[in-house]
Amino acid sequence: MRRYTFALGIIIGAFLFSCNPNNSKQVNNKNVNKEKSSVDSIYVKYDPTIINSTNFQLVISDPKMELQEIRPDTNFTAYSYTGQSSFERFDIPFGTLFPIQRGDSIIISMKDDYPHLEVTNSTFNNLEINFGTELLKRKTPIFEEVVIADSATLENHFKQSNHYIDSSYKVGAVSGEFENWIKKEMEYAKLYAQQNKKIFNGNRDISSHINIDENLNLSKYRSFVYRIMANDLQEDLAIPSILNLANTLFTGKTKDYVLYRFAKESLADMDAAGANQSLKDLKGKFNDTTYYSLLADRFEPTFKDASARENILINQKGDKFTLNDILAKYKGKKVYVDFWASWCAPCRAEMPSSKKLEKSFPNVVFLYLSLDKVQKDWLEAMQFEELKESNSFLFANIETDDFLTEHEVNMIPRYMIFDKNGALINKDAPRPSDEKITGLLKE
């Protein structure tokens, strides 16, 4: 069965010396004060003891941004946060929730082998911020379905978690507002888990729990309605099927949300022609036109006429850049550009050598520009190869890109070197595994 979340993987292909991209087979929290509302970011710092751990990452989630992963970093870093969701999820791998607000400065550390958040300027107290972790410690992780093996276990976790939050409120350890929020999240976590066939308890009357638009601010409500849609769609992610089911099951803002989520997944798995037609089919189908605008911004380059040549690159969030924009950002540093694609075996084979070069030349910028035709393939390969978000981009449309045409990038892997002023000084540079490259990357 098709997975409905990005999976790490690599597309196995013929191990050729080079690849032709044109012939590829695509292998609201009410406590938020006015000062916090005036900013759109949170600030995160990981304790040095967990910097090298790959398991500990904060994940921002809201209806329109979806997921934004914050990996360990030694310095405080600002992350865009719209405020449409007041909750964060921390994968350890056990999932939990934290009440985070815009403008918060967060320090992530470990206490007794569990994640602990210290928020220096939060309106929530320490227990409220780390309540999800306390549930983990008490062996009642209601937010993590993986550890819930059957219906009896689910009911037991839910009962104990409710008892703990009620007791905490009675002694004044948490506020009534916090109690209401966490219990709503727990209720939808339970409903979400009950959609799992393994723990199906015979009661799947969901009508009274969906289409409550104000609940879109609940992380587990969004997970719940998403799973309902996924269960019914199964492997069918055709746009007509998504539209039909969304209209059948949902209304209002909830319908917009599920339609957007599944349309985005479907479009990411299409080539330019398919995305072009599907975007036309989706136009006018959202009550909140912002959702359509987000899809159009992400996939709009597929509308472009082949005669209208331009250079557009996008990052993982769908933001648009030109190569000159990116080079200007790194003015003062030499830039080594890797043209690659997920389906190109020789390109992928060079990645380990490229990583070694990055360590040997910390003052050189390494850019990875993908020629994938399907965005999802690029995203999965990017995650598998552990490429940095800041240095990894996708050509929006290789058929109409003037840079690729001008420099005849017809076969990959292909490498180029730009000097500190952004000028191209080597349009056919050696591969990372070639010893000659070291001399060219030196100051």
Coordinates of C-alpha atoms in Angstrom, one line a residue:
M1 CA 0.0 0.0 0.0
R2 CA 1.2 3.5 -0.8
R3 CA 2.5 5.4 2.2
Y4 CA 0.9 8.8 2.7
T5 CA 4.0 10.4 4.2
F6 CA 7.4 10.9 2.7
A7 CA 9.5 7.8 3.1
L8 CA 13.3 7.7 2.9
G9 CA 14.4 5.7 0.0
I10 CA 16.5 5.5 -3.1
I11 CA 15.3 4.7 -6.6
I12 CA 17.3 1.9 -8.0
G13 CA 18.3 2.4 -11.6
A14 CA 20.8 1.2 -14.2
F15 CA 24.3 2.3 -13.1
L16 CA 25.3 4.3 -16.1
F17 CA 28.3 6.6 -16.4
S18 CA 25.9 9.6 -17.0
C19 CA 22.2 10.2 -17.2
N20 CA 20.0 12.2 -19.6
P21 CA 17.3 14.1 -17.7
N22 CA 15.0 14.3 -20.7
N23 CA 14.9 10.5 -21.0
S24 CA 14.5 9.8 -17.3
K25 CA 11.8 7.4 -15.8
Q26 CA 10.8 8.7 -12.5
V27 CA 12.0 6.0 -10.6
N28 CA -4.8 29.9 18.9
N29 CA -3.9 29.9 22.0
K30 CA -5.7 32.7 23.9
N31 CA -2.7 33.3 26.1
V32 CA -0.8 34.8 23.2
N33 CA -0.1 38.4 24.1
K34 CA 0.1 41.3 21.8
E35 CA 3.9 41.3 21.8
K36 CA 4.0 37.7 20.7
S37 CA 1.4 38.3 18.0
S38 CA 3.7 40.9 16.4
V39 CA 6.4 38.4 15.4
D40 CA 6.1 35.4 13.1
S41 CA 9.0 33.2 14.3
I42 CA 10.1 31.0 17.2
Y43 CA 13.7 30.8 18.2
V44 CA 15.3 27.4 18.9
K45 CA 18.6 26.2 20.4
Y46 CA 19.6 22.7 21.1
D47 CA 21.6 21.8 24.2
P48 CA 25.1 20.8 23.0
T49 CA 24.7 17.3 24.4
I50 CA 22.2 16.3 21.7
I51 CA 23.6 18.2 18.8
N52 CA 24.9 15.1 17.1
S53 CA 21.7 13.0 17.7
T54 CA 19.5 12.6 14.6
N55 CA 16.5 11.5 16.6
F56 CA 15.7 14.8 18.4
Q57 CA 14.0 17.3 16.2
L58 CA 11.2 19.8 16.8
V59 CA 8.4 19.8 14.1
I60 CA 6.3 22.8 13.5
S61 CA 2.9 21.9 12.2
D62 CA 0.0 24.1 11.1
P63 CA -2.8 23.7 8.5
K64 CA -1.1 25.5 5.6
M65 CA 2.6 25.2 6.3
E66 CA 2.2 21.5 7.3
L67 CA 5.4 20.2 8.7
Q68 CA 8.7 22.2 9.2
E69 CA 11.5 20.2 10.8
I70 CA 13.9 21.9 13.1
R71 CA 17.1 19.9 13.4
P72 CA 19.8 20.4 16.1
D73 CA 21.8 23.5 15.8
T74 CA 24.3 25.2 18.0
N75 CA 23.0 28.7 17.7
F76 CA 19.6 30.3 18.2
T77 CA 17.8 30.1 14.9
A78 CA 14.5 31.8 13.9
Y79 CA 11.9 29.6 12.3
S80 CA 8.8 31.0 10.6
Y81 CA 5.7 30.3 12.5
T82 CA 2.3 31.5 11.4
G83 CA 0.5 31.0 14.7
Q84 CA -2.3 29.0 13.1
S85 CA -1.4 26.1 15.4
S86 CA -0.1 26.6 18.9
F87 CA 1.4 23.1 19.1
E88 CA 4.6 21.5 18.3
R89 CA 5.5 17.8 18.0
F90 CA 8.8 16.3 19.0
D91 CA 9.9 13.0 17.5
I92 CA 12.1 11.0 19.7
P93 CA 10.7 8.6 18.1
F94 CA 7.7 8.9 20.4
G95 CA 5.5 11.7 19.4
T96 CA 4.2 14.3 21.9
L97 CA 2.9 17.9 21.8
F98 CA 4.2 21.1 23.2
P99 CA 2.3 24.4 23.6
I100 CA 4.6 26.9 21.7
Q101 CA 3.8 30.5 20.8
R102 CA 5.2 32.9 18.3
G103 CA 8.2 34.8 19.7
D104 CA 9.2 32.0 22.1
S105 CA 12.8 31.3 22.7
I106 CA 13.2 27.6 23.2
I107 CA 16.2 25.6 24.6
I108 CA 15.9 21.8 24.0
S109 CA 17.7 19.5 26.4
M110 CA 17.4 16.0 27.9
K111 CA 16.3 15.1 31.4
D112 CA 16.3 11.5 32.5
D113 CA 16.5 10.4 28.8
Y114 CA 13.4 12.4 27.9
P115 CA 13.2 15.7 25.9
H116 CA 12.7 18.8 28.0
L117 CA 11.8 22.3 26.7
E118 CA 12.7 25.4 28.5
V119 CA 10.9 28.4 27.1
T120 CA 12.4 31.6 28.5
N121 CA 9.4 33.9 27.9
S122 CA 6.4 31.7 27.8
T123 CA 3.0 32.3 29.4
F124 CA 2.8 28.6 30.0
N125 CA 4.4 27.1 33.1
N126 CA 7.0 24.3 33.1
L127 CA 4.6 21.5 33.6
E128 CA 2.2 22.7 30.9
I129 CA 5.1 23.0 28.4
N130 CA 6.4 19.5 29.1
F131 CA 3.1 17.8 29.9
G132 CA 3.4 15.5 26.9
T133 CA 6.8 14.3 28.1
E134 CA 5.3 13.6 31.5
L135 CA 2.8 11.3 29.9
L136 CA 5.6 9.5 28.2
K137 CA 7.4 9.1 31.6
R138 CA 4.2 7.7 33.0
K139 CA 4.0 5.1 30.2
T140 CA 0.7 6.6 28.9
P141 CA 1.8 8.1 25.6
I142 CA -1.6 8.9 24.2
F143 CA -0.1 10.9 21.3
E144 CA 2.0 8.0 20.0
E145 CA 0.0 5.4 18.2
V146 CA 3.0 3.1 17.5
V147 CA 3.1 1.9 21.1
I148 CA -0.7 1.3 21.3
A149 CA -1.1 -2.3 20.3
D150 CA -4.8 -2.9 20.9
S151 CA -8.1 -1.3 21.9
A152 CA -7.6 -2.1 25.6
T153 CA -4.2 -0.5 25.8
L154 CA -5.6 2.6 24.1
E155 CA -8.5 2.9 26.5
N156 CA -6.1 2.4 29.5
H157 CA -3.7 5.1 28.2
F158 CA -6.6 7.5 27.6
K159 CA -8.1 6.9 31.0
Q160 CA -4.9 7.4 32.9
S161 CA -3.9 10.5 30.9
N162 CA -7.3 12.1 31.6
H163 CA -6.9 11.3 35.3
Y164 CA -3.5 12.9 35.4
I165 CA -4.6 16.1 33.7
D166 CA -7.7 16.3 35.9
S167 CA -5.5 15.8 39.0
S168 CA -3.0 18.4 37.8
Y169 CA -5.8 21.0 37.3
K170 CA -7.4 20.3 40.7
V171 CA -4.1 21.1 42.5
G172 CA -3.5 24.2 40.4
A173 CA -0.5 22.8 38.6
V174 CA -2.1 23.6 35.2
S175 CA -4.7 26.1 34.1
G176 CA -8.3 25.3 33.1
E177 CA -7.5 26.6 29.6
F178 CA -4.6 24.2 29.3
E179 CA -6.7 21.3 30.6
N180 CA -9.4 22.0 28.0
W181 CA -6.8 22.1 25.2
I182 CA -4.8 19.0 26.1
K183 CA -8.0 16.9 26.6
K184 CA -9.3 17.9 23.2
E185 CA -6.0 16.9 21.7
M186 CA -6.1 13.6 23.6
E187 CA -9.6 12.9 22.4
Y188 CA -8.6 13.3 18.8
A189 CA -5.5 11.3 19.4
K190 CA -7.8 8.5 20.5
L191 CA -10.1 8.8 17.6
Y192 CA -7.1 8.9 15.2
A193 CA -5.7 5.6 16.8
Q194 CA -9.2 4.0 16.5
Q195 CA -8.9 4.3 12.7
N196 CA -6.2 1.7 12.9
K197 CA -7.7 -1.7 11.9
K198 CA -5.6 -3.4 14.6
I199 CA -7.4 -1.7 17.4
F200 CA -10.8 -1.1 15.7
N201 CA -13.3 -1.5 18.6
G202 CA -16.5 -1.6 16.5
N203 CA -17.3 2.1 16.8
R204 CA -16.5 4.3 13.9
D205 CA -19.2 6.9 14.0
I206 CA -17.1 9.9 13.1
S207 CA -19.9 12.3 12.0
S208 CA -20.0 14.2 15.3
H209 CA -16.2 14.6 15.4
I210 CA -15.5 16.1 12.0
N211 CA -16.3 19.3 10.2
I212 CA -15.7 21.4 13.3
D213 CA -13.7 24.1 11.7
E214 CA -12.3 25.7 14.9
N215 CA -10.6 22.4 15.7
L216 CA -8.2 22.9 12.8
N217 CA -6.0 24.5 15.4
L218 CA -5.7 21.1 17.0
S219 CA -2.8 19.0 15.8
K220 CA -4.6 15.7 16.3
Y221 CA -7.8 16.9 14.7
R222 CA -5.9 17.5 11.5
S223 CA -4.2 14.1 11.8
F224 CA -7.6 12.5 12.4
V225 CA -9.4 14.0 9.3
Y226 CA -6.3 13.3 7.2
R227 CA -6.4 9.6 8.2
I228 CA -10.1 9.3 7.5
M229 CA -9.4 10.6 4.0
A230 CA -6.3 8.4 3.5
N231 CA -8.2 5.2 4.7
D232 CA -10.9 5.8 2.1
L233 CA -8.6 6.8 -0.8
Q234 CA -6.2 3.9 -0.1
E235 CA -3.8 4.0 -3.1
D236 CA -6.0 6.3 -5.3
L237 CA -4.5 9.8 -5.4
A238 CA -6.1 10.9 -8.6
I239 CA -7.4 14.5 -8.4
P240 CA -11.0 13.5 -9.4
S241 CA -11.0 10.9 -6.6
I242 CA -9.7 13.4 -4.0
L243 CA -12.2 16.0 -5.0
N244 CA -15.1 13.5 -4.9
L245 CA -14.2 12.1 -1.5
A246 CA -13.5 15.5 0.0
N247 CA -16.9 16.8 -1.1
T248 CA -18.6 13.7 0.2
L249 CA -17.0 13.6 3.7
F250 CA -16.2 17.2 4.6
T251 CA -17.4 20.7 4.6
G252 CA -16.1 24.2 5.2
K253 CA -12.6 24.8 6.3
T254 CA -12.0 21.2 7.1
K255 CA -12.8 20.2 3.5
D256 CA -10.3 22.9 2.3
Y257 CA -7.6 21.5 4.5
V258 CA -7.9 17.8 3.5
L259 CA -8.3 18.8 -0.2
Y260 CA -5.2 20.8 0.0
R261 CA -3.2 18.2 1.8
F262 CA -4.0 15.4 -0.7
A263 CA -3.9 17.6 -3.8
K264 CA -0.4 18.7 -2.8
E265 CA 0.7 15.1 -2.4
S266 CA -0.9 14.2 -5.7
L267 CA 0.7 17.1 -7.6
A268 CA 4.1 16.4 -6.2
D269 CA 3.9 13.0 -7.9
M270 CA 3.1 14.3 -11.4
D271 CA 5.1 15.5 -14.3
A272 CA 4.5 19.0 -15.7
A273 CA 1.7 18.1 -18.0
G274 CA -0.3 16.2 -15.3
A275 CA 0.3 19.0 -12.8
N276 CA -0.8 21.6 -15.3
Q277 CA -4.2 19.9 -15.9
S278 CA -4.8 19.0 -12.3
L279 CA -4.2 22.6 -11.2
K280 CA -6.9 23.7 -13.7
D281 CA -9.3 21.0 -12.2
L282 CA -8.6 22.3 -8.7
K283 CA -9.2 26.0 -9.5
G284 CA -12.4 27.3 -7.8
K285 CA -12.7 24.2 -5.6
F286 CA -11.5 25.9 -2.4
N287 CA -13.6 28.2 -0.2
D288 CA -10.4 29.7 1.1
T289 CA -8.5 30.7 -2.0
T290 CA -5.3 30.8 -0.1
Y291 CA -5.0 27.1 -0.3
Y292 CA -5.2 27.2 -4.1
S293 CA -2.6 30.0 -4.2
L294 CA -0.2 27.9 -2.2
L295 CA -0.6 25.0 -4.7
A296 CA -0.3 27.4 -7.7
D297 CA 2.8 29.0 -6.2
R298 CA 4.4 25.6 -5.7
F299 CA 3.5 24.1 -9.0
E300 CA 2.8 27.2 -11.2
P301 CA 6.0 26.8 -13.3
T302 CA 4.4 23.8 -14.9
F303 CA 2.0 26.3 -16.6
K304 CA 4.8 27.9 -18.5
D305 CA 4.9 27.8 -22.2
A306 CA 8.1 26.2 -23.5
S307 CA 8.8 29.3 -25.5
A308 CA 8.8 31.5 -22.4
R309 CA 12.3 30.7 -21.1
E310 CA 13.3 31.5 -17.6
N311 CA 15.4 30.3 -14.7
I312 CA 13.4 29.3 -11.6
L313 CA 14.6 27.1 -8.7
I314 CA 12.5 26.2 -5.7
N315 CA 13.4 25.0 -2.2
Q316 CA 11.7 22.5 -0.1
K317 CA 9.0 25.0 1.0
G318 CA 8.3 26.0 -2.6
D319 CA 10.0 29.4 -2.4
K320 CA 11.2 30.6 -5.8
F321 CA 14.8 31.7 -6.6
T322 CA 17.0 32.2 -9.6
L323 CA 20.5 30.8 -9.7
N324 CA 21.8 34.4 -9.5
D325 CA 19.8 35.0 -6.4
I326 CA 21.4 32.0 -4.7
L327 CA 24.9 32.9 -5.9
A328 CA 24.5 36.5 -4.6
K329 CA 23.7 35.1 -1.2
Y330 CA 27.1 33.5 -1.2
K331 CA 29.1 36.3 -2.6
G332 CA 32.7 36.2 -1.2
K333 CA 32.8 32.4 -1.4
K334 CA 33.6 29.9 -4.2
V335 CA 30.6 27.8 -5.1
Y336 CA 30.7 24.2 -6.4
V337 CA 27.4 23.3 -8.1
D338 CA 26.2 19.7 -8.4
F339 CA 23.5 19.0 -11.1
W340 CA 21.9 15.7 -10.2
A341 CA 18.6 13.9 -10.0
S342 CA 17.0 11.2 -7.8
W343 CA 16.9 8.7 -10.7
C344 CA 20.6 9.2 -11.7
A345 CA 22.6 6.4 -10.2
P346 CA 26.0 8.0 -11.0
C347 CA 24.9 11.2 -9.4
R348 CA 23.9 9.4 -6.2
A349 CA 27.1 7.5 -6.2
E350 CA 29.1 10.7 -6.0
M351 CA 27.2 12.0 -2.9
P352 CA 29.6 10.4 -0.3
S353 CA 32.6 11.9 -2.0
S354 CA 30.8 15.3 -2.1
K355 CA 30.2 15.1 1.6
K356 CA 33.9 14.5 2.2
L357 CA 34.8 17.5 0.1
E358 CA 32.4 19.7 2.1
K359 CA 34.3 18.8 5.3
S360 CA 37.6 19.4 3.6
F361 CA 36.6 22.8 2.2
P362 CA 34.4 24.5 4.8
N363 CA 34.8 27.9 3.0
V364 CA 33.4 26.5 -0.2
V365 CA 29.6 26.5 -0.8
F366 CA 28.2 23.2 -2.2
L367 CA 25.0 23.6 -4.1
Y368 CA 22.8 20.6 -5.1
L369 CA 20.5 21.5 -8.0
S370 CA 18.1 18.7 -9.0
L371 CA 16.7 18.1 -12.5
D372 CA 13.9 15.8 -11.2
K373 CA 10.6 16.1 -13.0
V374 CA 8.6 14.9 -10.0
Q375 CA 9.0 17.0 -6.8
K376 CA 8.3 14.1 -4.5
D377 CA 11.1 12.1 -6.0
W378 CA 13.5 15.0 -5.3
L379 CA 12.2 15.5 -1.8
E380 CA 12.6 11.8 -0.9
A381 CA 16.1 11.6 -2.4
M382 CA 17.1 14.9 -0.7
Q383 CA 16.2 13.5 2.7
F384 CA 17.9 10.2 2.0
E385 CA 21.1 11.9 1.0
E386 CA 20.8 14.3 4.0
L387 CA 21.2 17.4 1.9
K388 CA 20.8 20.7 3.7
E389 CA 17.6 22.7 3.0
S390 CA 19.6 25.8 2.5
N391 CA 21.8 24.3 -0.3
S392 CA 19.3 22.0 -2.1
F393 CA 17.0 23.3 -4.9
L394 CA 14.9 21.9 -7.7
F395 CA 14.7 23.3 -11.2
A396 CA 11.0 24.2 -11.6
N397 CA 10.9 23.2 -15.2
I398 CA 13.9 21.8 -17.0
E399 CA 12.2 22.1 -20.3
T400 CA 12.0 25.9 -20.1
D401 CA 15.1 26.8 -18.0
D402 CA 17.3 29.2 -19.9
F403 CA 20.4 28.4 -17.8
L404 CA 20.2 24.7 -18.5
T405 CA 19.7 25.5 -22.2
E406 CA 22.5 28.1 -22.4
H407 CA 25.1 25.8 -20.8
E408 CA 23.8 22.6 -22.5
V409 CA 23.2 20.6 -19.3
N410 CA 21.9 17.6 -21.1
M411 CA 23.8 14.9 -19.3
I412 CA 24.3 14.5 -15.5
P413 CA 26.0 14.3 -13.2
R414 CA 27.5 17.7 -14.2
Y415 CA 29.5 20.1 -12.0
M416 CA 30.4 23.7 -12.2
I417 CA 32.5 26.2 -10.2
F418 CA 31.6 29.8 -9.6
D419 CA 34.1 32.3 -8.2
K420 CA 33.6 34.6 -5.2
N421 CA 31.9 37.2 -7.4
G422 CA 29.4 34.7 -8.8
A423 CA 31.1 34.3 -12.2
L424 CA 31.2 30.9 -13.8
I425 CA 34.9 29.9 -14.0
N426 CA 34.5 26.2 -14.8
K427 CA 31.4 24.8 -16.6
D428 CA 32.6 21.2 -16.7
A429 CA 34.4 20.7 -13.4
P430 CA 35.7 17.4 -12.2
R431 CA 33.4 15.1 -10.1
P432 CA 33.8 15.0 -6.3
S433 CA 35.6 11.6 -6.5
D434 CA 38.1 13.0 -9.0
E435 CA 41.4 14.0 -7.3
K436 CA 41.7 17.0 -9.6
I437 CA 38.8 18.8 -7.9
T438 CA 40.8 19.5 -4.8
G439 CA 43.2 21.8 -6.6
L440 CA 40.3 23.7 -8.2
L441 CA 38.5 24.3 -4.9
K442 CA 41.5 25.7 -3.1
E443 CA 41.7 29.5 -2.4

